[in-house]
mmCIF file of C-alpha atoms in Angstrom:
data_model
loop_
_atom_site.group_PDB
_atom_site.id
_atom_site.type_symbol
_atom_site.label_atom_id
_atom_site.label_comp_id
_atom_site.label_asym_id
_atom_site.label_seq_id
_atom_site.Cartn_x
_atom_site.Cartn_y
_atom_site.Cartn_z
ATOM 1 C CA UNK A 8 207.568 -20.447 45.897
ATOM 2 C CA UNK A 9 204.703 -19.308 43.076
ATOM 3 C CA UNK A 10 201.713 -21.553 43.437
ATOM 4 C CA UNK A 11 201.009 -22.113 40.078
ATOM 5 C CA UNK A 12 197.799 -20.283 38.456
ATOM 6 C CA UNK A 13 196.783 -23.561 37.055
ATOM 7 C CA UNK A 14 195.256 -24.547 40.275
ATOM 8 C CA UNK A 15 193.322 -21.043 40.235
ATOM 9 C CA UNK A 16 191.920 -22.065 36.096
ATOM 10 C CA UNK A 17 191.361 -26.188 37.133
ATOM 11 C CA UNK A 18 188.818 -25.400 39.387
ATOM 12 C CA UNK A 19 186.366 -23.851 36.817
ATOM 13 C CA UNK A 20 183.678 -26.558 36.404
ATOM 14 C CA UNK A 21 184.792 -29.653 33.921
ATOM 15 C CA UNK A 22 181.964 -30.052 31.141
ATOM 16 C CA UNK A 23 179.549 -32.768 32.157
ATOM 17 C CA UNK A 24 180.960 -36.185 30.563
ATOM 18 C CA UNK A 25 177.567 -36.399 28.518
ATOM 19 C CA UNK A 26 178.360 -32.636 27.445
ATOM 20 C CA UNK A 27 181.671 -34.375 26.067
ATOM 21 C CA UNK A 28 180.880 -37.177 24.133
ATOM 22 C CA UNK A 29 178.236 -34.588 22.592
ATOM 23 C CA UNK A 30 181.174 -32.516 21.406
ATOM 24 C CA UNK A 31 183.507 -35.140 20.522
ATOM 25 C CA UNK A 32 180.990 -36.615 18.201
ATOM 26 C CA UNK A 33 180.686 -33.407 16.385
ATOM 27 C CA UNK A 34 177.542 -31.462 18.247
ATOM 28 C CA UNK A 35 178.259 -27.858 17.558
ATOM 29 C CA UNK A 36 176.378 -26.843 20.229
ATOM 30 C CA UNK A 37 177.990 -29.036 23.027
ATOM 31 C CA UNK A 38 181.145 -27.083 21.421
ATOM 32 C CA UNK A 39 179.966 -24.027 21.997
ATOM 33 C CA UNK A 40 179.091 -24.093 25.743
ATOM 34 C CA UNK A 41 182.933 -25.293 25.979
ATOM 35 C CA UNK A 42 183.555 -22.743 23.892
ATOM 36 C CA UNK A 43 181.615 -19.887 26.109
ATOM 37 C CA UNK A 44 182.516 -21.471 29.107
ATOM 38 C CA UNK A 45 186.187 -21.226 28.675
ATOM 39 C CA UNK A 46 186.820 -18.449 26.302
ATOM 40 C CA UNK A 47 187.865 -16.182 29.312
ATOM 41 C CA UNK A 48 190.669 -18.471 30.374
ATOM 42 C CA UNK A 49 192.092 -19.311 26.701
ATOM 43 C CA UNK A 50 192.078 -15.217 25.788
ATOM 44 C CA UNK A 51 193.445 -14.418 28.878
ATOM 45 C CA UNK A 52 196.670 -16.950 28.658
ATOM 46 C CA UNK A 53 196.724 -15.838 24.617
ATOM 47 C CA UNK A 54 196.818 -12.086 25.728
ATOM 48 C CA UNK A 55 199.303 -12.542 28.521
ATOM 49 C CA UNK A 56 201.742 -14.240 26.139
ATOM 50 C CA UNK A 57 201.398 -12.366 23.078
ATOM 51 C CA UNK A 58 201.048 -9.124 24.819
ATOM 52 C CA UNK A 59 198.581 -7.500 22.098
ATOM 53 C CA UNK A 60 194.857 -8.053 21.451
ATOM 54 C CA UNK A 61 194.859 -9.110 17.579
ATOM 55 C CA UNK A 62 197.766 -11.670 18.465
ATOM 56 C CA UNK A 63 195.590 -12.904 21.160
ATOM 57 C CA UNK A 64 192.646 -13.355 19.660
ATOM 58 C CA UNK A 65 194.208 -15.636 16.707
ATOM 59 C CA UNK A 66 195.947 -17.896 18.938
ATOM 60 C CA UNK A 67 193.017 -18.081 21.187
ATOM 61 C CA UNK A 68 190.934 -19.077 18.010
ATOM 62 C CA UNK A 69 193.777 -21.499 16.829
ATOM 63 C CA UNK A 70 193.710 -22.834 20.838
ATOM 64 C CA UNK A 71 190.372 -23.662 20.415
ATOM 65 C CA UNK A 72 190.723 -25.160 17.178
ATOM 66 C CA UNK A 73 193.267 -27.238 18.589
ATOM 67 C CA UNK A 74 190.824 -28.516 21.075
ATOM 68 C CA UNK A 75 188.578 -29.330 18.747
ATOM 69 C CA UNK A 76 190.816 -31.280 17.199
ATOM 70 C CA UNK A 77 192.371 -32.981 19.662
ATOM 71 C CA UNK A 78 188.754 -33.858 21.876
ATOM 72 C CA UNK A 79 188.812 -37.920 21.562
ATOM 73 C CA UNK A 80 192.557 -37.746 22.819
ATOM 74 C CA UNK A 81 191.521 -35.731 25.954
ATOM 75 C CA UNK A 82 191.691 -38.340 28.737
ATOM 76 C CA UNK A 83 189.716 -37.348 32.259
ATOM 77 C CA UNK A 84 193.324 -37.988 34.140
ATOM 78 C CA UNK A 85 193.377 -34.415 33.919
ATOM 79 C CA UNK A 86 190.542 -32.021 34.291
ATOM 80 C CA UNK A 87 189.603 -30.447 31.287
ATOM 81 C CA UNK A 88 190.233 -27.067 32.173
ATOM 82 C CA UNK A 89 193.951 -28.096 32.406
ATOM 83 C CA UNK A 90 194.354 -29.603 29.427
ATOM 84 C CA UNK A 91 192.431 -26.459 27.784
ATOM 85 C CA UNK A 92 194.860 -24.461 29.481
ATOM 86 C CA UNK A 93 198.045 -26.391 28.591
ATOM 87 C CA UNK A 94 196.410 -26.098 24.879
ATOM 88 C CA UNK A 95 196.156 -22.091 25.246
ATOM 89 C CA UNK A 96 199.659 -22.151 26.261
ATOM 90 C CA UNK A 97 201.296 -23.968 23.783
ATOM 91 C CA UNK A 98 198.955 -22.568 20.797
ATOM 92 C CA UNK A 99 200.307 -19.216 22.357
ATOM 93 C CA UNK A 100 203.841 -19.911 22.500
ATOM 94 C CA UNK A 101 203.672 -21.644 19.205
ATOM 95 C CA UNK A 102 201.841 -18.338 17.626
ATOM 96 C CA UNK A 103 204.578 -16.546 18.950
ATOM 97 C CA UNK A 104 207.167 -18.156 17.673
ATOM 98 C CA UNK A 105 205.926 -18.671 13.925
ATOM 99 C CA UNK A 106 203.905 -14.934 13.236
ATOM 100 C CA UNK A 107 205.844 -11.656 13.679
ATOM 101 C CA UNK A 108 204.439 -9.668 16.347
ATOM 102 C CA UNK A 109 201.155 -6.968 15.550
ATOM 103 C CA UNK A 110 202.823 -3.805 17.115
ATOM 104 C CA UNK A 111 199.878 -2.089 19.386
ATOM 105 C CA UNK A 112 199.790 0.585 21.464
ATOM 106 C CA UNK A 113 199.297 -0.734 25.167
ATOM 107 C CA UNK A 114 195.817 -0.674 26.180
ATOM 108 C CA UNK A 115 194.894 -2.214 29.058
ATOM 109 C CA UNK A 116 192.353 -5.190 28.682
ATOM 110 C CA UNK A 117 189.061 -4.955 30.274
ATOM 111 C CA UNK A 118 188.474 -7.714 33.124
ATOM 112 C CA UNK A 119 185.448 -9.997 33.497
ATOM 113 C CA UNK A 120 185.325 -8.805 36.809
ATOM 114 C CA UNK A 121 184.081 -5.109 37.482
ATOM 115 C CA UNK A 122 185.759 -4.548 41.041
ATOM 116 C CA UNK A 123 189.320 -3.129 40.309
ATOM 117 C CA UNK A 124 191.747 -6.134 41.138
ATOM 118 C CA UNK A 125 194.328 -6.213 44.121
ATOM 119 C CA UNK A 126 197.620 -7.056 42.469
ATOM 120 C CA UNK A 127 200.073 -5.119 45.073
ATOM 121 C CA UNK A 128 200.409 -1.702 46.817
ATOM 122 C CA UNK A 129 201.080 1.018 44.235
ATOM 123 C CA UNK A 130 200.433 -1.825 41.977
ATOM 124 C CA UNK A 131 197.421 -1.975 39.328
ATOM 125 C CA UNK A 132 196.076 -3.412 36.103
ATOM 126 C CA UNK A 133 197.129 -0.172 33.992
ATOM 127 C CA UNK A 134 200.879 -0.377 35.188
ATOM 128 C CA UNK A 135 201.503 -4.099 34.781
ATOM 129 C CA UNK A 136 199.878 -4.522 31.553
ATOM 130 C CA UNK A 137 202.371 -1.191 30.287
ATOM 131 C CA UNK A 138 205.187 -3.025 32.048
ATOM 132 C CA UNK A 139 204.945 -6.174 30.716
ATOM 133 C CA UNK A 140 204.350 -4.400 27.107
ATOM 134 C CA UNK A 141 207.505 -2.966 27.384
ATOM 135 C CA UNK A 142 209.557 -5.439 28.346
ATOM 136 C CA UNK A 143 211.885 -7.116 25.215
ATOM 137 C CA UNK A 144 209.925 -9.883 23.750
ATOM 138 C CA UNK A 145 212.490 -12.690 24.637
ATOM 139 C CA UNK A 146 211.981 -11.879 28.252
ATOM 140 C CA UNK A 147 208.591 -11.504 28.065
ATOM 141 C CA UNK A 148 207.114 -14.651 26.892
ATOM 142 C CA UNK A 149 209.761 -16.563 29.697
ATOM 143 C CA UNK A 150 208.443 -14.119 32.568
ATOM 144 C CA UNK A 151 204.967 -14.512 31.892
ATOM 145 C CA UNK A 152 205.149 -18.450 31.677
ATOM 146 C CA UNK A 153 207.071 -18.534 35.061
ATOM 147 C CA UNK A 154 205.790 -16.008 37.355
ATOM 148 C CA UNK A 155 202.264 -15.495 35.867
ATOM 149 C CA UNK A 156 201.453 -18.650 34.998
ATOM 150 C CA UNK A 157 204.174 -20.306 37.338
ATOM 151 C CA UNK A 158 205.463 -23.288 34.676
ATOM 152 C CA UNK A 159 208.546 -25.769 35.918
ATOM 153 C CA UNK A 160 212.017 -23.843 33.969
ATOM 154 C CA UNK A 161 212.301 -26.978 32.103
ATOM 155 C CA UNK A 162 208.761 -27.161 30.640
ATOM 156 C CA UNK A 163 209.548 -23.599 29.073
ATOM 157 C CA UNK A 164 212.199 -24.729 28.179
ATOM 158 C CA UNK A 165 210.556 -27.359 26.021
ATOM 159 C CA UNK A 166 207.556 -24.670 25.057
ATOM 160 C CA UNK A 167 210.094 -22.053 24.213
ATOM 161 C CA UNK A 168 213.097 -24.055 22.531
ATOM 162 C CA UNK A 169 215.560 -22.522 24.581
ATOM 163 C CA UNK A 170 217.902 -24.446 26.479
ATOM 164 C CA UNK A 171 216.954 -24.142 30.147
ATOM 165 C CA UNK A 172 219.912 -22.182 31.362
ATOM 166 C CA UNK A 173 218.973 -19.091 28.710
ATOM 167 C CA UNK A 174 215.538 -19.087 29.608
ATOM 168 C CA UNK A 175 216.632 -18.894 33.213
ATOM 169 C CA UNK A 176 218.779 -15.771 32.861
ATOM 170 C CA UNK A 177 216.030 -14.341 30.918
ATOM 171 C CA UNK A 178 213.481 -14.449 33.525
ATOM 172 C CA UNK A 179 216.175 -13.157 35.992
ATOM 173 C CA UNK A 180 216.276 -10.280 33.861
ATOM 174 C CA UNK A 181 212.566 -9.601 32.849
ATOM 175 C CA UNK A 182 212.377 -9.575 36.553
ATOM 176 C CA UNK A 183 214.445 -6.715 37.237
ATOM 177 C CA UNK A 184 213.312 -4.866 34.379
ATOM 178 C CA UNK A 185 209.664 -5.157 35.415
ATOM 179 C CA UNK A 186 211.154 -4.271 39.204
ATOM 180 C CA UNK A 187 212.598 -1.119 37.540
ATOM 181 C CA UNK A 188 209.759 -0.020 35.499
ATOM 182 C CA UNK A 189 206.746 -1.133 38.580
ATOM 183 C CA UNK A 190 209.236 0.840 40.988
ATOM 184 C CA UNK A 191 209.515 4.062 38.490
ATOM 185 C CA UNK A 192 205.087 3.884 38.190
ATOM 186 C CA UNK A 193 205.057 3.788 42.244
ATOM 187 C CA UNK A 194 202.410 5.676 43.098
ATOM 188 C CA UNK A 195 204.548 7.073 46.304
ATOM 189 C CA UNK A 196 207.964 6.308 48.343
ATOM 190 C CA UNK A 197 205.742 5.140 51.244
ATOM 191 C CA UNK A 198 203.943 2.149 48.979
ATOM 192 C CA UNK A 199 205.666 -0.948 47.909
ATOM 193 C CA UNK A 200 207.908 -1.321 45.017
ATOM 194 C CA UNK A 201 208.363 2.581 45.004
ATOM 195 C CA UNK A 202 209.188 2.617 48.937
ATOM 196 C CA UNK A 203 212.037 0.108 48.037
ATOM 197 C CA UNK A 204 215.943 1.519 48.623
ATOM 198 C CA UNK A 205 217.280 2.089 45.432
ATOM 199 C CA UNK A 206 220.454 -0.095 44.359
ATOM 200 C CA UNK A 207 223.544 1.022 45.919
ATOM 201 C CA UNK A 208 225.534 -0.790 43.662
ATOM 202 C CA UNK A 209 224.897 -2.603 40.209
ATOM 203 C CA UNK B 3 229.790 -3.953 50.398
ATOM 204 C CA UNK B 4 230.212 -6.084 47.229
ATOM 205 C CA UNK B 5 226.817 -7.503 46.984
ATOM 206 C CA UNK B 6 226.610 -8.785 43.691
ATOM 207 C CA UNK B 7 227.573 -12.370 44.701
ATOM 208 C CA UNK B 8 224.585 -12.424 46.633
ATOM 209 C CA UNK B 9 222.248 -10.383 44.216
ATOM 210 C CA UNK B 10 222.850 -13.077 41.300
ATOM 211 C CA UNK B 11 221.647 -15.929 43.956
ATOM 212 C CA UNK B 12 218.136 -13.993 45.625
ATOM 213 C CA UNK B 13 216.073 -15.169 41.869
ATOM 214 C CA UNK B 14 217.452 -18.187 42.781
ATOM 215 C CA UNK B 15 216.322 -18.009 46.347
ATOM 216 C CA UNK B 16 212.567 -17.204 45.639
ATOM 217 C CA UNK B 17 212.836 -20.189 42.744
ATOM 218 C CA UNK B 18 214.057 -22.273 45.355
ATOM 219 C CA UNK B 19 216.934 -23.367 43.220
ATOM 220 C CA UNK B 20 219.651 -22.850 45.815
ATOM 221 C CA UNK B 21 221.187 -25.809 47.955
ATOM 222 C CA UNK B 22 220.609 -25.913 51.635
ATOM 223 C CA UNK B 23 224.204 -23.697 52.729
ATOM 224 C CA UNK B 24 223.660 -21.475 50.264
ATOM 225 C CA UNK B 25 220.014 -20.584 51.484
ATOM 226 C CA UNK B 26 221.895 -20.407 54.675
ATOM 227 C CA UNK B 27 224.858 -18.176 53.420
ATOM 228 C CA UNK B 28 222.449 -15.489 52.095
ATOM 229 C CA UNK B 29 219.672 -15.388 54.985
ATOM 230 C CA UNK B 30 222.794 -14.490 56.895
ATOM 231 C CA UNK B 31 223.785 -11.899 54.497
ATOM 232 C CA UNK B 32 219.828 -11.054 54.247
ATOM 233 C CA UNK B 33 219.892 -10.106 58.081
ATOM 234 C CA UNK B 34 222.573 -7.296 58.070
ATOM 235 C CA UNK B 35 222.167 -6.039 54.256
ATOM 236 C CA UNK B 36 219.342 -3.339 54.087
ATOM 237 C CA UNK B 37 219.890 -3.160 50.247
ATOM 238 C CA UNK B 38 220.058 -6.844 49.741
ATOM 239 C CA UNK B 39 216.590 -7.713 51.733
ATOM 240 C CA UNK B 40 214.542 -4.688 50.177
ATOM 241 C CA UNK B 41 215.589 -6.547 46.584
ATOM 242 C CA UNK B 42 214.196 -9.659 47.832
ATOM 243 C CA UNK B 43 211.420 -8.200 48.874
ATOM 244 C CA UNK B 44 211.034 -5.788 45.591
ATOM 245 C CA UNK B 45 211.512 -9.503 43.890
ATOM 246 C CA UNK B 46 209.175 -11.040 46.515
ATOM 247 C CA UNK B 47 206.188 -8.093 45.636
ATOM 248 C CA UNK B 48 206.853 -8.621 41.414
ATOM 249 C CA UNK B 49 206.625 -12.161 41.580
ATOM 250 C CA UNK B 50 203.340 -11.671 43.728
ATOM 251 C CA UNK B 51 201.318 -9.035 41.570
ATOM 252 C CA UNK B 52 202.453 -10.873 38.168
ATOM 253 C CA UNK B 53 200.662 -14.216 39.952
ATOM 254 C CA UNK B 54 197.916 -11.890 40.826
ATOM 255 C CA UNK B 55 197.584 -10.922 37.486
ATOM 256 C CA UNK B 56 197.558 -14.514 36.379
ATOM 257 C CA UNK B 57 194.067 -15.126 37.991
ATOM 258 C CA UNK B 58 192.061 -12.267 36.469
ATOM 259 C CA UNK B 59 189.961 -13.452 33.811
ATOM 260 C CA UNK B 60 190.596 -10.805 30.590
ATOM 261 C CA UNK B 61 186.949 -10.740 28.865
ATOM 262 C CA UNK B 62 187.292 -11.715 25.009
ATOM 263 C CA UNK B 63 186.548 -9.209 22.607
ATOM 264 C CA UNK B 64 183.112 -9.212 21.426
ATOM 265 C CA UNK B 65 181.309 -11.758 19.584
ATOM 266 C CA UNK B 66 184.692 -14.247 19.748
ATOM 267 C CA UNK B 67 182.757 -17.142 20.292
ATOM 268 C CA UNK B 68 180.984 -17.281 17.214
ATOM 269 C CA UNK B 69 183.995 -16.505 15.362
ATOM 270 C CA UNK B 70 185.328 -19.306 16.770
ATOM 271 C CA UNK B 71 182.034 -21.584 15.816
ATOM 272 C CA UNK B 72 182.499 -20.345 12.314
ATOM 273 C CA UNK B 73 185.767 -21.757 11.894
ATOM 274 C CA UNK B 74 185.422 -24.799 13.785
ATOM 275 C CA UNK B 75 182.448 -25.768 11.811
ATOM 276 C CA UNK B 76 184.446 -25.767 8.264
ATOM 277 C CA UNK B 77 187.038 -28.266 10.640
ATOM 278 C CA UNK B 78 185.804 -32.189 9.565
ATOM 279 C CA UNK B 79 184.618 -33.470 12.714
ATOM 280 C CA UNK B 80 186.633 -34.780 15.760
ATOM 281 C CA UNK B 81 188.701 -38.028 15.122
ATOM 282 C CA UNK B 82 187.630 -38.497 11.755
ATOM 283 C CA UNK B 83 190.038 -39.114 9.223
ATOM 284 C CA UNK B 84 192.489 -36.284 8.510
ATOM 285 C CA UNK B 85 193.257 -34.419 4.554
ATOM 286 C CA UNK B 86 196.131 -35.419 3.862
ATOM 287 C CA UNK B 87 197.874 -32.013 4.045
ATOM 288 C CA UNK B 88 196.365 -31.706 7.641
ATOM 289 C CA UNK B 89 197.443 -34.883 8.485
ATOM 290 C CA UNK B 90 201.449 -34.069 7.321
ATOM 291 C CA UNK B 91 201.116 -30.450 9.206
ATOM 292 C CA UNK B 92 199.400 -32.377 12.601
ATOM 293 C CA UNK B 93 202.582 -35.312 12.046
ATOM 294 C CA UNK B 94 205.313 -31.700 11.588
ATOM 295 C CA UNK B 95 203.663 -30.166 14.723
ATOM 296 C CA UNK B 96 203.709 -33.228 16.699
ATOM 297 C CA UNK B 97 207.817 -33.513 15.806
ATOM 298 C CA UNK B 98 208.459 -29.915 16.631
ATOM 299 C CA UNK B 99 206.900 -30.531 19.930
ATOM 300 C CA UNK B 100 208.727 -33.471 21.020
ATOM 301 C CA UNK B 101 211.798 -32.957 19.080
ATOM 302 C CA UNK B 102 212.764 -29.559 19.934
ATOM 303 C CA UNK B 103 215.212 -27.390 18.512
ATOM 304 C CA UNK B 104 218.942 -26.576 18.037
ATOM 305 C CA UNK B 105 220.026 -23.360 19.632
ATOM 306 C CA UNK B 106 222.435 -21.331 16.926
ATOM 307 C CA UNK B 107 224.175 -18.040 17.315
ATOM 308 C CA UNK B 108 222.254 -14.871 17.059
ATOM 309 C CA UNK B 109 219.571 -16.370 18.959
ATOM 310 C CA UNK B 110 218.134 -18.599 16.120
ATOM 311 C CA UNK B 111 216.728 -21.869 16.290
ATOM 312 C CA UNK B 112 217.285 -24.997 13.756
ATOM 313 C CA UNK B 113 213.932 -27.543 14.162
ATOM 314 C CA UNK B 114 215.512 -30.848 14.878
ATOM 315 C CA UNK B 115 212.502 -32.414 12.493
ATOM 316 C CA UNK B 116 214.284 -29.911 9.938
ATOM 317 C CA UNK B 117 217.671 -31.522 10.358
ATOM 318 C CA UNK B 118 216.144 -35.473 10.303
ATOM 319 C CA UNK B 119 214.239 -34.508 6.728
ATOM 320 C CA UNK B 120 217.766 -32.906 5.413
ATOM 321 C CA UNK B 121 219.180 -36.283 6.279
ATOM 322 C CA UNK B 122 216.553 -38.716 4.743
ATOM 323 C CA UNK B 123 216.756 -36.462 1.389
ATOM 324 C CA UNK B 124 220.341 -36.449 1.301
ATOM 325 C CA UNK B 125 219.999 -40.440 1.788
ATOM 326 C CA UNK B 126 217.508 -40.945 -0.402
ATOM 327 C CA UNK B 127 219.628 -39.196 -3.164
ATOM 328 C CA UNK B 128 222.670 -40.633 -2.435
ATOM 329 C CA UNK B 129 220.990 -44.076 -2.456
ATOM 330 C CA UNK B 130 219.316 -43.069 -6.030
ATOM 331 C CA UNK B 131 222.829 -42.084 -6.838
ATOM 332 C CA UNK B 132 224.799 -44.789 -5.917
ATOM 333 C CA UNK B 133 222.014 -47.883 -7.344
ATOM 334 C CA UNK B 134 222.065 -45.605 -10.873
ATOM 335 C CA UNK B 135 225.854 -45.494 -11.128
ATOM 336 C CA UNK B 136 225.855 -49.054 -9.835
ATOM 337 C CA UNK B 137 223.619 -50.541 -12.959
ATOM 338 C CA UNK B 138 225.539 -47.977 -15.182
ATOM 339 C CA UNK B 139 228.753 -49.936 -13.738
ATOM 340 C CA UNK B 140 227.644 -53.162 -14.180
ATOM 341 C CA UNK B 141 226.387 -52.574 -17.727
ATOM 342 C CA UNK B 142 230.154 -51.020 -18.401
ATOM 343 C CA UNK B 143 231.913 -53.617 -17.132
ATOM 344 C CA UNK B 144 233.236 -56.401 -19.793
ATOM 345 C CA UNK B 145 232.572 -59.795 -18.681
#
């Protein structure tokens, strides 16, 4: 069962209450440190579902913007890194689904982190940000929201505008397409997805 | 072996969408299918370095921030009143959210807040319509 990344972004540090009420009144600075503090998490999520850098950073911007916005409805029920995040996604998903897609050649992002990042055996950053690249864009933005970000089907669903059956048999499929294309970048038949049997019947 | 039945049902496995005989039905399948249990597994590993992936913080380009400041501070401040144009676009967005949309062949959507504005116009002229040829009737008609 995927644990949801969620849990992983909700424990960054909430803004003090005081730093808050600064922002909400207006204090551009107070904005910024939200700003600064969470730009990582809101590119990330943009870049993840949009799949290029320009996309990403607009609909990071307009995330932002959103939360800007939107501060005197944020309610501490939630943490605020949640909500930020639920923001990112839907200012993502919405981006996606109004502005036709900047074709870029796959680069792979650098990491705020300098160690190189355990993701799988045979398995790095390079080959799943070229795999997800690749994959058709209707598959993609499904995938990404359930198995990177692990959302409920039915909230893409909602996010998407898809009934919940088709964005099911999409994720199926971006599965085994990124199962193809993580197997064919193996690094050898001993390690993980490239050690796996191949299909003996379709 | 035909293994397609159970192929279709392991995403549903690792969603945990499957009912408690079928879990049963394919673990049993699972134990004496080779081909079957290195899918799950290749699923299994996907799932696992996508999630993986989904924790790593991507660094912003450079500089973002302030671009971000820039715009935000031509935005009028939090919770005060709206433009009017921002205020219809906010009211639009908040509709397509909660409203949804119609799925139509070809893989195209129809906004349901699309379909609710067709049908006030429409009333709203048939209304004009019908109270202008209503006075024009009365006028015609001899007492």
């Amino acid at each position: 069962m995927a644990t949801s990344n969620l849990h992983k972004w909700a424990s960054l540090p909430d803004p003090s209450s005081a730093d808050l009420a600064r922002a909400t009144e207006g204090d551009a600075q107070a904005f910024k440190l939200i700003v600064e503090r969470y730009q990582g998490m809101v590119y990330s999520v943009a870049y993840n579902v949009l799949g290029n850098r320009t996309d990403a950073e607009d609909a990071a911007q307009e995330a932002f913007l959103r939360c800007y916005r939107k501060l005197p409805q944020f309610r501490s029920e939630a943490t605020f890194s949640t909500w930020l995040f639920r923001l990112a996604l839907t200012a993502s998903v919405d981006y996606k689904r109004r502005e036709k897609r900047h074709p870029e050649p796959v680069e792979t992002p650098e990491l705020v982190a300098e160690e190189a990042p355990e993701l799988g055996e045979g398995v790095d950053a390079a080959t799943i940000v070229a795999a997800l690249h690749d994959l058709p864009e209707d598959y993609r933005v499904p995938t990404v929201l359930r198995d990177v970000y692990g959302l409920p089907y039915q909230e893409i669903a909602e996010a998407t505008g898809r009934p919940l059956g088709t964005v099911k048999v999409m994720v199926h499929r971006g599965r085994a397409s990124l199962r193809l294309k993580l197997r064919a970048e193996g690094a050898g038949p001993e390690q993980g997805l490239a050690g796996a049997r191949p299909r003996s019947d379709a | 072996m035909d293994c397609s039945y159970f192929r279709e049902r392991i995403n549903l496995y690792v969603d945990g969408e499957l009912g408690y005989l079928e879990v049963a039905e394919l673990q049993q399948h699972l134990s004496f299918c080779p081909d079957c249990a290195a899918e799950l597994a290749q699923v299994g590993e996907v799932r696992g370095a996508l999630a993986a992936w989904g924790r790593l913080e991507l660094a912003p380009p450079p500089a973002f921030a302030e671009r971000v400041m820039a715009v935000a501070e031509l935005e009028p401040l939090p919770g005060s009143p709206r433009p009017f144009g921002r205020a219809v676009s906010d009211t639009l967005e908040y509709l397509d959210e909660k409203l949804g949309s119609i799925p139509l062949p070809g893989g195209r959507h129809l906004p349901v807040k699309n379909v609710i504005g067709w049908g006030l116009a429409t009333a709203a002229v048939v209304i004009g319509f019908e109270r202008r040829h209503g006075r024009r009737s009365r006028e015609l008609t001899p007492l």
